[in-house]
Coordinates of C-alpha atoms in Angstrom, one line a residue:
X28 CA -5.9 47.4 -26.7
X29 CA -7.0 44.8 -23.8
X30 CA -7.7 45.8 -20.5
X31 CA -4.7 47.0 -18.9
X32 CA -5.2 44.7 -15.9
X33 CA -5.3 41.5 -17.0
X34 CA -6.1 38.0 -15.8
X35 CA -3.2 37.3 -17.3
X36 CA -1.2 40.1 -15.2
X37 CA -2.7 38.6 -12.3
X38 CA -1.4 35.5 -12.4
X39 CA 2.1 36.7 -13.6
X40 CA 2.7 39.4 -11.1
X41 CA 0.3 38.3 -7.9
X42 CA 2.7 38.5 -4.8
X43 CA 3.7 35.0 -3.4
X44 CA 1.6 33.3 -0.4
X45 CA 4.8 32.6 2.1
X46 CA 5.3 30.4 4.6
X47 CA 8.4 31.0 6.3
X48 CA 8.1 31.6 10.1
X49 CA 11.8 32.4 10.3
X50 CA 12.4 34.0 7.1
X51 CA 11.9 37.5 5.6
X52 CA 8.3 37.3 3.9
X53 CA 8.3 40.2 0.9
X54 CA 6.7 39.4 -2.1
X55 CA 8.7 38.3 -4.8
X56 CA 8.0 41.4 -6.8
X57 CA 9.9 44.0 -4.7
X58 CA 12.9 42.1 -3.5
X59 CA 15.7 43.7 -5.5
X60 CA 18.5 41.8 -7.2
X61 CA 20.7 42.2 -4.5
X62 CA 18.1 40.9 -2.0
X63 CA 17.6 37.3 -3.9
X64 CA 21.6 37.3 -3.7
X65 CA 22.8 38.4 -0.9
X66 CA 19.8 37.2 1.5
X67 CA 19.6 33.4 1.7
X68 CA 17.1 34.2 4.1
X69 CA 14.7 36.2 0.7
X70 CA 15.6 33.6 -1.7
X71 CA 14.4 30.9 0.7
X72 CA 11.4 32.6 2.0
X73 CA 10.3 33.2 -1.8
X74 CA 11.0 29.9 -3.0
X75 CA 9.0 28.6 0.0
X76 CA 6.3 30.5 -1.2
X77 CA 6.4 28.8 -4.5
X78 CA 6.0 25.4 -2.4
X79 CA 3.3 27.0 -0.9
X80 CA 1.6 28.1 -3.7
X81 CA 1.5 24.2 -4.8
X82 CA -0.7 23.0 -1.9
X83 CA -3.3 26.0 -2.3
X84 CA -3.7 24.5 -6.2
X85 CA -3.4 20.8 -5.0
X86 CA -6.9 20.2 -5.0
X87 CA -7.4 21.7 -8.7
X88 CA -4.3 20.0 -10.2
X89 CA -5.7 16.3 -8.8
X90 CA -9.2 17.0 -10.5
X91 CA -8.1 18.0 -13.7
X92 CA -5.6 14.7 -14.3
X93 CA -7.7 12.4 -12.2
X94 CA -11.1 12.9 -12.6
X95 CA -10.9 12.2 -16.1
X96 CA -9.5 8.6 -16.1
X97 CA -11.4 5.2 -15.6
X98 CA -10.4 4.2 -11.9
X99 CA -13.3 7.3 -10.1
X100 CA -17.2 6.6 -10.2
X101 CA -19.4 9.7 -9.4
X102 CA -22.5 8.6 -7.1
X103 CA -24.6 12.0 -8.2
X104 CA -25.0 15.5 -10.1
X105 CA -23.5 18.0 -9.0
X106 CA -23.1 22.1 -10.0
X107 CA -19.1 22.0 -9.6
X108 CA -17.3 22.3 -12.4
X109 CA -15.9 19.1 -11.4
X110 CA -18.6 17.2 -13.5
X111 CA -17.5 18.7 -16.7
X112 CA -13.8 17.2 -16.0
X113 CA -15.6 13.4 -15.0
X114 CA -18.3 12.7 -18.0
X115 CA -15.7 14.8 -20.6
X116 CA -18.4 17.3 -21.4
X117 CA -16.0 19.8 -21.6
X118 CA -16.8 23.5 -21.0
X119 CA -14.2 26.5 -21.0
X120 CA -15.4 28.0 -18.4
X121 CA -14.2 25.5 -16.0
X122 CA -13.0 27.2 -12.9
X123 CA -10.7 23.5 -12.1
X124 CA -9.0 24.4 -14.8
X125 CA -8.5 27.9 -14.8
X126 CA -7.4 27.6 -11.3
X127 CA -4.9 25.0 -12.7
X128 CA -3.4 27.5 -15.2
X129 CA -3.6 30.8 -13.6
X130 CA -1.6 29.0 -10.3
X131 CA 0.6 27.1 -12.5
X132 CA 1.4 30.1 -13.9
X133 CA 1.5 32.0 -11.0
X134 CA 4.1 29.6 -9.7
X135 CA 6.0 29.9 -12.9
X136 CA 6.6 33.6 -13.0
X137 CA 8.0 33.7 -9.1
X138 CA 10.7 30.5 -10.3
X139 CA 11.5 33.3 -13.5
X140 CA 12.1 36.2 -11.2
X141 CA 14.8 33.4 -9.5
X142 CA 16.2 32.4 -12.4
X143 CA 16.4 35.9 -14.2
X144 CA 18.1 37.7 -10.9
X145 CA 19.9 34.6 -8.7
X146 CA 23.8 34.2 -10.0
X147 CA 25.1 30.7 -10.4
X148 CA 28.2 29.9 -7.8
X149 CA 28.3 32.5 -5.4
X150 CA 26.8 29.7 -2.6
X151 CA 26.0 26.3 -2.8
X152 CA 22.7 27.2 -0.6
X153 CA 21.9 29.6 -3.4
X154 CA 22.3 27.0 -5.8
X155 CA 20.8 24.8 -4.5
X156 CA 17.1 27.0 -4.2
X157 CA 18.1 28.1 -7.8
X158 CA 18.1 24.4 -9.0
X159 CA 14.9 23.6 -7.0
X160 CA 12.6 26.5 -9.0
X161 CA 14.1 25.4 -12.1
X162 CA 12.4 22.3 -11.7
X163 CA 9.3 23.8 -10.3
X164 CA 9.3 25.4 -13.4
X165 CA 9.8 22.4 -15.5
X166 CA 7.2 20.4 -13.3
X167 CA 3.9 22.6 -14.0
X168 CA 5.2 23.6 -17.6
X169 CA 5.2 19.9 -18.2
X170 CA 1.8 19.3 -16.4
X171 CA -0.1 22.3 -18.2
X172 CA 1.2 20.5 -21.4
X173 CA -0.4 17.5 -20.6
X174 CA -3.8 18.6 -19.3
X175 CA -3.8 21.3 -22.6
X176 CA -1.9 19.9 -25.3
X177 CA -2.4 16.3 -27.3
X178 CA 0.5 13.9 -25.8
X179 CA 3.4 14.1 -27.2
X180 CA 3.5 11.1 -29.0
X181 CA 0.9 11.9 -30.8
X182 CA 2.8 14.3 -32.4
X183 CA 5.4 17.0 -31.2
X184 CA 3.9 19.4 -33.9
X185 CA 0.2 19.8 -31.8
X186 CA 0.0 22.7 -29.6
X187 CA 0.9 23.0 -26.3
X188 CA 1.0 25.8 -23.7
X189 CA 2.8 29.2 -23.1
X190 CA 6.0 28.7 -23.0
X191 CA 7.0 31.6 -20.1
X192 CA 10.5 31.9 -19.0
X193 CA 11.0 35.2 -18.6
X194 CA 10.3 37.8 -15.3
X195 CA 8.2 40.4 -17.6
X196 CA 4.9 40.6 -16.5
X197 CA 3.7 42.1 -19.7
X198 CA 4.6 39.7 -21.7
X199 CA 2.3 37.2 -23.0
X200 CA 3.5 34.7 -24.8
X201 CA 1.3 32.5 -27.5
X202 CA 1.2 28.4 -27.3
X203 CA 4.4 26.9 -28.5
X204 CA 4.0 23.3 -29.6
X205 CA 4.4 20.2 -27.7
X206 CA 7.4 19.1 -28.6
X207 CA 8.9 23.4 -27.7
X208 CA 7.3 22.7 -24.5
X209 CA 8.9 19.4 -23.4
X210 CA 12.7 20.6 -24.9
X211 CA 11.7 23.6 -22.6
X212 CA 11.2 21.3 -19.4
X213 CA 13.9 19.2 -20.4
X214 CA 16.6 22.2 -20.1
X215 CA 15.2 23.2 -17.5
X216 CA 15.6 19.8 -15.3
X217 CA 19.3 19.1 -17.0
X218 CA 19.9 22.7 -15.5
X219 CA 18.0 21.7 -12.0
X220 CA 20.1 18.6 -11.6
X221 CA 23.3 20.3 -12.3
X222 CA 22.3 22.8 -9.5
X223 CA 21.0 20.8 -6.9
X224 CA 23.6 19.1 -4.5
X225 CA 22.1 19.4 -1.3
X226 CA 18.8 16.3 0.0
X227 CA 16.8 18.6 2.4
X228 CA 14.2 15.9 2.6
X229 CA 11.5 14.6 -0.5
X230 CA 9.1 17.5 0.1
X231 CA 11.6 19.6 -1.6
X232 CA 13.0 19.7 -4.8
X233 CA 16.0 17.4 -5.7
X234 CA 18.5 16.2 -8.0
X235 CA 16.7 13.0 -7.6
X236 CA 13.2 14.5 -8.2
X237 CA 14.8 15.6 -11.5
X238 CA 16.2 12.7 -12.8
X239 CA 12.4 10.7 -12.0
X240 CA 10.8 13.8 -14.0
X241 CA 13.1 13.2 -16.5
X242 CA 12.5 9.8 -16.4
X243 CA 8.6 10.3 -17.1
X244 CA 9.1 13.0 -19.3
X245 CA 11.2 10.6 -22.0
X246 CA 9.1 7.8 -21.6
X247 CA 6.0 10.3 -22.6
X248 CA 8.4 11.0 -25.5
X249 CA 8.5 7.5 -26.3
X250 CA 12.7 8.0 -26.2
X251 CA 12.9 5.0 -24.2
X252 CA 16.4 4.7 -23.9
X253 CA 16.9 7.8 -21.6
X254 CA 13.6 6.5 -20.2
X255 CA 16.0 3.9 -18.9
X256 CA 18.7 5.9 -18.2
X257 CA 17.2 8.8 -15.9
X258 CA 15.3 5.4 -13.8
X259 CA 18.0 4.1 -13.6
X260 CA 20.2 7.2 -12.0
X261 CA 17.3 7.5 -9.5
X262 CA 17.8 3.5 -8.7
X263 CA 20.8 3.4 -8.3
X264 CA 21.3 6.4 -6.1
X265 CA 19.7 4.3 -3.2
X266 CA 18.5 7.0 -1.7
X267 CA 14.8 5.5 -1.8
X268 CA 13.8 2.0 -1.8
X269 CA 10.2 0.2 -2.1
X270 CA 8.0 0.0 1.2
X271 CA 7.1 -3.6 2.2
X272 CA 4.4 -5.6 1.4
X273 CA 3.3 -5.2 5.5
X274 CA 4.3 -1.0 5.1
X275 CA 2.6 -0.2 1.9
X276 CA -1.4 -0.2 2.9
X277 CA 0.0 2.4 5.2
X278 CA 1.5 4.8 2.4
X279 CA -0.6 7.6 2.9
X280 CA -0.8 7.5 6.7
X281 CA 2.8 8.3 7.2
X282 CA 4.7 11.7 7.4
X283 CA 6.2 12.3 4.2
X284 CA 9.6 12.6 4.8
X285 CA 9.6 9.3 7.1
X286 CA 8.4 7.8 3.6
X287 CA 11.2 5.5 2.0
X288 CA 9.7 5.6 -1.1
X289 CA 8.6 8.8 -2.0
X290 CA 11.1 11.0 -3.9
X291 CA 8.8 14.3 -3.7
X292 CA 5.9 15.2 -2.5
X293 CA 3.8 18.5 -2.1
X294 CA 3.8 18.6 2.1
X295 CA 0.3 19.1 3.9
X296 CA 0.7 20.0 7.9
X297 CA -1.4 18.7 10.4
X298 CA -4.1 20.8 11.7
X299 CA -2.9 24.0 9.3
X300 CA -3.7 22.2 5.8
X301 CA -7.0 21.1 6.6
X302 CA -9.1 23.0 4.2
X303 CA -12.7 23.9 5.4
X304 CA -11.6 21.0 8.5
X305 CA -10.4 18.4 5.7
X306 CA -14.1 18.4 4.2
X307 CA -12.4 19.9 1.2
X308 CA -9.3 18.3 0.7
X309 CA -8.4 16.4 -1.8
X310 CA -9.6 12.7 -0.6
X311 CA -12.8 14.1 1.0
X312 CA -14.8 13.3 -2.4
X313 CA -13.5 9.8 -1.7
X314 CA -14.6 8.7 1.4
X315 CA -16.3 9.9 5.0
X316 CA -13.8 9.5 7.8
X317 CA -14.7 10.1 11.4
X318 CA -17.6 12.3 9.5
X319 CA -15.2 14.3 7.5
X320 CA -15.4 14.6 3.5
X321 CA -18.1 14.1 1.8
X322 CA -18.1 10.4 -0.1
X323 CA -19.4 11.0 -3.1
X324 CA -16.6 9.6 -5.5
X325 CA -15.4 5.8 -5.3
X326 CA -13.5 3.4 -7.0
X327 CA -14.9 2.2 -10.0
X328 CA -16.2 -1.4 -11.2
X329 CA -13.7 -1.6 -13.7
X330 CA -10.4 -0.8 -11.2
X331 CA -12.7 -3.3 -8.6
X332 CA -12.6 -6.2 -11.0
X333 CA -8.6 -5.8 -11.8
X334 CA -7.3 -5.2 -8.4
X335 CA -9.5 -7.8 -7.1
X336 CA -8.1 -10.8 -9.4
X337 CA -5.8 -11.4 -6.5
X338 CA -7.6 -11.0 -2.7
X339 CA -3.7 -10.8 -1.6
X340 CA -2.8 -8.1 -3.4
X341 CA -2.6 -5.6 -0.6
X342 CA -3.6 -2.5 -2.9
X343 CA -7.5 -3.9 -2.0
X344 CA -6.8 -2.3 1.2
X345 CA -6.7 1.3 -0.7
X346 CA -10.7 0.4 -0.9
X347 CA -13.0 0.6 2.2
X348 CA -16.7 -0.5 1.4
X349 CA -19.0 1.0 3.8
X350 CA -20.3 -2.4 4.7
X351 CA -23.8 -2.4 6.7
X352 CA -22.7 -5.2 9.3
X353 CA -26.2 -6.6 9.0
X354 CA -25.1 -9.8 8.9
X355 CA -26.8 -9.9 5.0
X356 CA -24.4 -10.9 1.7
X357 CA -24.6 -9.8 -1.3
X358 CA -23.8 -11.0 -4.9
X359 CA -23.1 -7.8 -7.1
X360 CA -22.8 -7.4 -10.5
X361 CA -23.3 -5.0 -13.4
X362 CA -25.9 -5.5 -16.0
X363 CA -26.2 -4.7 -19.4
X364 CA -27.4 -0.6 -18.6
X365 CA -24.2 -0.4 -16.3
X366 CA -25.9 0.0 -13.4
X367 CA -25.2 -2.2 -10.2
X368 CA -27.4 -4.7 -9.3
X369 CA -27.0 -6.5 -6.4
X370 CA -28.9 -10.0 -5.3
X371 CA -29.2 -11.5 -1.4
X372 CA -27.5 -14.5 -0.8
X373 CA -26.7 -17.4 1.8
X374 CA -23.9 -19.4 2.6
X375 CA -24.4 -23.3 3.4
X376 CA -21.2 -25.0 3.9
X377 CA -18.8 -24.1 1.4
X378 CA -21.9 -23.3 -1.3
X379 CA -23.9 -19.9 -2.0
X380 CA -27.1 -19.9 -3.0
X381 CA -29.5 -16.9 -4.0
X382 CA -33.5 -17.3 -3.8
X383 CA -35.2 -17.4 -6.9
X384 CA -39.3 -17.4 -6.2
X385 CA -39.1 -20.3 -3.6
X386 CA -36.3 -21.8 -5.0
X387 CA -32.3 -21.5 -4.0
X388 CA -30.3 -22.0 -6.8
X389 CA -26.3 -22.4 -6.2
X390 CA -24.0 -19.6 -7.6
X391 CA -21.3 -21.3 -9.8
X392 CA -17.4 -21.1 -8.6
X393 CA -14.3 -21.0 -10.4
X394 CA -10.6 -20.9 -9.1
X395 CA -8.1 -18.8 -10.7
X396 CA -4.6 -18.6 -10.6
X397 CA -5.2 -16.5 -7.2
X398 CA -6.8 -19.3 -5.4
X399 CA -9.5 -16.3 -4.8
X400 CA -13.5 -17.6 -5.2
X401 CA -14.8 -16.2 -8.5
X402 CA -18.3 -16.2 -8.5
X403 CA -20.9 -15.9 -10.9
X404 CA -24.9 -15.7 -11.9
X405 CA -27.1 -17.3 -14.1
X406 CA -29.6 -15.1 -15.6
X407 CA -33.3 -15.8 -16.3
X408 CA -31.9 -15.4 -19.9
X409 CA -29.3 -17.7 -19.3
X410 CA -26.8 -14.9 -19.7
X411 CA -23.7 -15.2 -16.9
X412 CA -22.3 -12.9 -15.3
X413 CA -19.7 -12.4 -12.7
X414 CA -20.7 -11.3 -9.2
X415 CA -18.8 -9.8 -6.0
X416 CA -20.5 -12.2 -2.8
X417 CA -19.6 -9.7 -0.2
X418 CA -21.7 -8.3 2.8
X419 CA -23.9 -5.3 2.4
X420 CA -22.6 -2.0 1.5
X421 CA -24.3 1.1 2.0
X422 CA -25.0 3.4 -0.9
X423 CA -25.9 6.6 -2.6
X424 CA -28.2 6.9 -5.5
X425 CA -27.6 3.3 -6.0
X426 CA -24.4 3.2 -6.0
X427 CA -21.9 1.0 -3.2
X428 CA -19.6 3.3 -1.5
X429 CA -16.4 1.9 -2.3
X430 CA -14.8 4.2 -0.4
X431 CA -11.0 5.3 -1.6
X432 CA -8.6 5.9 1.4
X433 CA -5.7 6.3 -0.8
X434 CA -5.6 9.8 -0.1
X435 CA -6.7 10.1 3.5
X436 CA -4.9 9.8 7.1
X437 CA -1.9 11.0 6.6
X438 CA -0.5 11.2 9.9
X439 CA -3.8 10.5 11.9
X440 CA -6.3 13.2 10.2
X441 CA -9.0 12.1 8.6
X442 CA -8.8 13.9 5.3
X443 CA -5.2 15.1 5.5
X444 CA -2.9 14.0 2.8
X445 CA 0.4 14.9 1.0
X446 CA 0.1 14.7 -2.7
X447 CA 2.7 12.4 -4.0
X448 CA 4.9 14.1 -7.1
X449 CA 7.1 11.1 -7.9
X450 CA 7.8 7.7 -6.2
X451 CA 9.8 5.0 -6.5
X452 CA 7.4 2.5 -7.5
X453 CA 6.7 4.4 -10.6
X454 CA 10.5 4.7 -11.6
X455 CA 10.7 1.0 -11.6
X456 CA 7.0 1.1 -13.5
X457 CA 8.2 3.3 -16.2
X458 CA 11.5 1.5 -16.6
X459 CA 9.5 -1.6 -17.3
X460 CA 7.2 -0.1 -19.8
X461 CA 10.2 1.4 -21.9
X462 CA 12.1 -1.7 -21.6
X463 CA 9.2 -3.6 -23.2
X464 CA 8.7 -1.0 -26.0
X465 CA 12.7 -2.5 -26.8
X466 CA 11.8 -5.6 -26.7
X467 CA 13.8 -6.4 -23.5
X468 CA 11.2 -8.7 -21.9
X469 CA 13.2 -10.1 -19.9
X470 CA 13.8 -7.1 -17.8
X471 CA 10.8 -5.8 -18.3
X472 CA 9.2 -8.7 -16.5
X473 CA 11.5 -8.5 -13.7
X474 CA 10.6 -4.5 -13.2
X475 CA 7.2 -5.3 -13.5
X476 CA 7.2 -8.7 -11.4
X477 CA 8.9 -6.4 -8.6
X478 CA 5.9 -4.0 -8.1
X479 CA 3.8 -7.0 -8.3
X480 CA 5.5 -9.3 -5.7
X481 CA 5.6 -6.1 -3.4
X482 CA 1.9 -5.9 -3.6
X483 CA 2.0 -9.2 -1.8
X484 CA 0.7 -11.3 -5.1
X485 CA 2.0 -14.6 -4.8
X486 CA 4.1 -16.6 -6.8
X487 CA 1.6 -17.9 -9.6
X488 CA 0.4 -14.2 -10.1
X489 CA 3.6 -13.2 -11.5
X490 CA 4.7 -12.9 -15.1
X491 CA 6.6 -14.5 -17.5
X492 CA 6.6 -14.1 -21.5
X493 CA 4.8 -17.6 -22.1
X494 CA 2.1 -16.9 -18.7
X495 CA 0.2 -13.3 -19.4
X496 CA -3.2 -13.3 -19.6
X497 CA -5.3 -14.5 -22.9
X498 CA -5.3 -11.8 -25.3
X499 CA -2.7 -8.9 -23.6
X500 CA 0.6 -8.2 -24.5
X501 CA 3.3 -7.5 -22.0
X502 CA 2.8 -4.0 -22.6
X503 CA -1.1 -4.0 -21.7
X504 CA 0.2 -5.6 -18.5
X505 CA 2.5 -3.5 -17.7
X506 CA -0.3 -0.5 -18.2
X507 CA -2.9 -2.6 -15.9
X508 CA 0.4 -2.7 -13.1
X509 CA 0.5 1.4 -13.5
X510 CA -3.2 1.4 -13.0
X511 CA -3.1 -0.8 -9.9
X512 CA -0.1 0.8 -8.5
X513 CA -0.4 4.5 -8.9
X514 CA -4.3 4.7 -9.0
X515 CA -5.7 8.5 -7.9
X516 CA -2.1 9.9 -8.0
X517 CA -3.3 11.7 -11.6
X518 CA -1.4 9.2 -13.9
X519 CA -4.3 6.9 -15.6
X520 CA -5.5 9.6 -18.5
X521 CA -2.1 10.4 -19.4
X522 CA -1.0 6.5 -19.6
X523 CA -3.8 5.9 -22.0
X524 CA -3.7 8.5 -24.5
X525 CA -0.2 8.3 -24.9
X526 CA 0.0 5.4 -25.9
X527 CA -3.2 5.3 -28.4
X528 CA -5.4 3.5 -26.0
X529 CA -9.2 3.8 -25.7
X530 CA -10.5 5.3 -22.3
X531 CA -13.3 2.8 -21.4
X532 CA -15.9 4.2 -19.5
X533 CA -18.3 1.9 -19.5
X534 CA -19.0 1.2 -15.5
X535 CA -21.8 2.5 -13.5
X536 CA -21.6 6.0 -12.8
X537 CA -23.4 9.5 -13.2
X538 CA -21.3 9.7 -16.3
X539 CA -23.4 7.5 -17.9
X540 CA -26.6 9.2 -17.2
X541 CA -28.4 12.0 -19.0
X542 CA -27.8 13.4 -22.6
X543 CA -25.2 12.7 -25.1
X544 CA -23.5 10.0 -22.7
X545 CA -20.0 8.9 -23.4
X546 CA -18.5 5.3 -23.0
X547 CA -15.4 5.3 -24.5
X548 CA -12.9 8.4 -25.3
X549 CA -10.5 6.9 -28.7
X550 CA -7.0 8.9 -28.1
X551 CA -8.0 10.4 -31.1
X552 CA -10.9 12.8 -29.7
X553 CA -11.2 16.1 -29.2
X554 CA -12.3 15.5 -25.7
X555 CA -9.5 14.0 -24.6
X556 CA -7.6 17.3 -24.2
X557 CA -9.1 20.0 -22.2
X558 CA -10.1 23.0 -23.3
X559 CA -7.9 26.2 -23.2
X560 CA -9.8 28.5 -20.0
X561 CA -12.4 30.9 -21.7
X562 CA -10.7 33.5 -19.4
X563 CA -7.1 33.2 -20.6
X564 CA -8.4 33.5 -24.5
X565 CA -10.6 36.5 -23.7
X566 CA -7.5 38.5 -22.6
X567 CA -4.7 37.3 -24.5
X568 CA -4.8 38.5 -28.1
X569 CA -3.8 35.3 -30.1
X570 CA -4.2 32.5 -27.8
X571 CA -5.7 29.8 -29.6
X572 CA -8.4 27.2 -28.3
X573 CA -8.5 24.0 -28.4
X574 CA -11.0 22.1 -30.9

């Protein structure tokens, strides 16, 4: 027999971190039936502890959907396990994603000791905290699957994660397949949504938060009809609507219930969720602010050269180079190595020139539909390339800080942030991409040309059928928009593989560095799903690892 303490016992009977100043605080594990009840004040104070529990594995959960996709360049080497999630050399002893599962988990068994002891329709308040761990439930059972399991349109018959949705500590149950998994989290946010009546604000579970899970969850399936149906439930409620173009630079500086947009997000408190003084939260591998985080991760060439097609588009202002302010510019491109290179230029008149020996020789111009300056070089080999004329920017190991503030400021505090769940400009995002897969163009340009105009990209930037660019189909437009809209919000690997893309890696980086690089991930690869924590298998009679 195993050992009679477990890992897995740990993380399915571990008392609940609470937070409640007001409340009772007992660990789940000895309130008694009558307790969770007859006590709003228990089954509050446990089901806060559940929201809790989210922001203590916040930092984990971003790596480990995040880290892996094309929009994050790494500056250097590193001992964290965090590498190993970046360059997709996977190991299984990766403590990101342990943490993941063992919290997720953790989370999971607190919502079943609800759900097994609270009765239906003795209060509405009971209800009401009922509904919101039944989609807490649904929510990680659905993310393990993703980060553990091939999607699941790849086919519903791969396997997925433990499906665990009862209170028994002792019992371990083995991976059910992908499609088990997602009917699981299905029931359990058609159950969620019939229980939740009450808005407390969006950093608490709602009927609405359902419906946009639900939303995602069918479009995954490729069942794009209720795709539709569940965006358009959370649409048409107008209890959210899009930030402005002026606003929506600003997204991650405001308090997140003053947010119009967000539908739920896992809440970070000034001063008290500042991890190690913000140096290790979740944007402080981003960018140095006022000295906090450490700036070792920034947006990559790749997401550069998309969001950049448009110097309007106010989604640039997610980036902040670490310009010198030496009065020097820059032309920078990539070579063929993928590494940065970057050459000095000056500016006469309207006209750049870069020095070649004693001679300036002009850099050639090109407008696009943007009215933005595209530049580019003439090799010695008469190659071209495309080049960046911008001022100095600092870097590390060779690499331009292109620092991400997407997840920074919330609120004033350098590297405070709230971690967004669900918003409102992916419910119009995912309504566009199923209504495509229709063949409703019509509407899904006029989802899609929504986000875009919001983003403050003029007139000639938007789409019709008979004006996308040369060689994409509506659809790959629609997956560049989800790439420039909900970039480093842990949607980019999920958007790819799903729908039997290739992950192209190739942009400077340290993931290109070293042995047995890799450039591109087909949807097809092993790699693409992580591996199954070495720790979990070891105790767990049964539980099968990934290839």
């Amino acid at each position: 027999m195993k050992k009679s303490v477990t890992i897995m016992m740990v993380f399915f009977s571990t008392l609940v971190g609470l937070v409640s100043c007001s409340v009772d605080k007992k660990p789940y594990d000895s309130l008694t039936p009558e307790d969770l009840n007859n006590s709003p004040g228990s089954l509050e104070s446990v089901t806060k502890g559940n929201y809790a529990k989210l922001k203590t594995m916040a930092l984990g959960w971003h790596r480990v959907q995040e880290f892996p996709g094309d929009n994050v360049s790494l500056s250097g080497v590193t001992t964290s396990h965090l590498i190993y999630l970046y360059n997709y050399q996977r190991i299984p002893t990766n403590s990101f994603a342990n943490s993941f599962w063992q919290n997720s988990y953790f989370v999971i068994a607190a919502a079943n000791k609800i759900i097994a002891t609270v009765q239906e329709n003795q209060s509405a308040e009971n209800d009401q905290l009922l509904g919101e761990n039944y989609y807490l439930r649904a929510l990680l059972h659905f993310s393990l699957c993703n980060v553990f399991g091939r999607p699941y349109s790849q086919g519903a018959q791969h396997l997925g994660v433990p499906i665990k949705i009862d209170a028994d500590a002792y019992n371990y149950p083995q991976r059910a397949t992908v499609g088990e998994v997602y009917q699981q989290v299905i029931a359990d946010l058609l159950k969620a949504e019939t229980l939740m009546n009450t808005f407390k604000s969006n950093v608490y579970a709602s009927k609405e938060a359902a419906w946009a899970l639900l939303s995602r969850v069918y479009l995954y399936m490729e069942d794009n009809e209720d795709a539709i149906n569940y965006a358009n439930k959370v649409i048409e409620s107008n209890r959210f609507s899009l930030l402005s173009t002026a606003d929506f630079p600003n997204y991650p500086k405001f308090k997140p219930e003053s947010n119009t947009e967000t539908i739920f997000a896992v809440k970070f408190m000034p001063d008290q969720d500042l991890a190690d003084g913000g140096n290790s939260n979740i944007g402080s591998m981003y960018a140095t602010i006022n000295g906090i985080g450490y700036g070792e991760m920034y947006a990559s060439d790749s997401y550069l050269n998309l969001v950049r097609r448009f110097p309007q588009d106010v989604r640039n202002q997610f980036i902040a180079p670490l310009y010198l302010n030496n009065g020097k510019e820059w032309a920078i491109y990539v070579n063929d190595a993928w590494q940065y290179v970057k050459v000095q230029v000056t500016k006469e008149g309207e006209h750049y020139y870069y020095a070649e020996g004693n001679t300036k020789k002009a850099l050639e111009e090109e407008l696009g539909l943007s009215g933005a300056k595209n530049y580019y070089i003439r090799l010695p080999n008469s190659q071209r390339k495309q080049v960046r004329v911008e001022p100095e920017i600092d870097q590390r190991n060779g690499y331009p800080k292109y620092f991400i503030i997407k997840c920074s400021q919330q609120e004033g505090q350098a590297q405070l942030w709230s971690p967004i769940i669900s918003r409102l400009a992916e419910i119009y995002l995912n309504r566009a991409e199923a209504y495509a897969k229709l063949g409703k163009n019509a509407e899904a340009l006029s989802d899609l040309n929504r986000i875009r105009s919001r983003a403050g990209i003029p007139e000639q930037g938007l789409y019709s059928i008979n004006n996308l660019p040369t060689g994409q189909s509506l659809l790959d437009v629609i997956l560049d928009e989800r790439r420039l809209e909900l970039a480093w919000e842990g949607h980019r690997k999920f958007d790819v593989f799903r729908n039997q893309k290739v992950m192209d890696r190739k942009y400077p980086g340290v993931h290109l560095t070293g042995n047995s690089v890799i450039k591109e991930v087909s949807w097809q690869d092993a790699a693409a799903v992580e591996y199954i924590p070495e720790s979990q298998i070891l105790v767990q009679e049964g539980l099968e690892q990934n290839p």
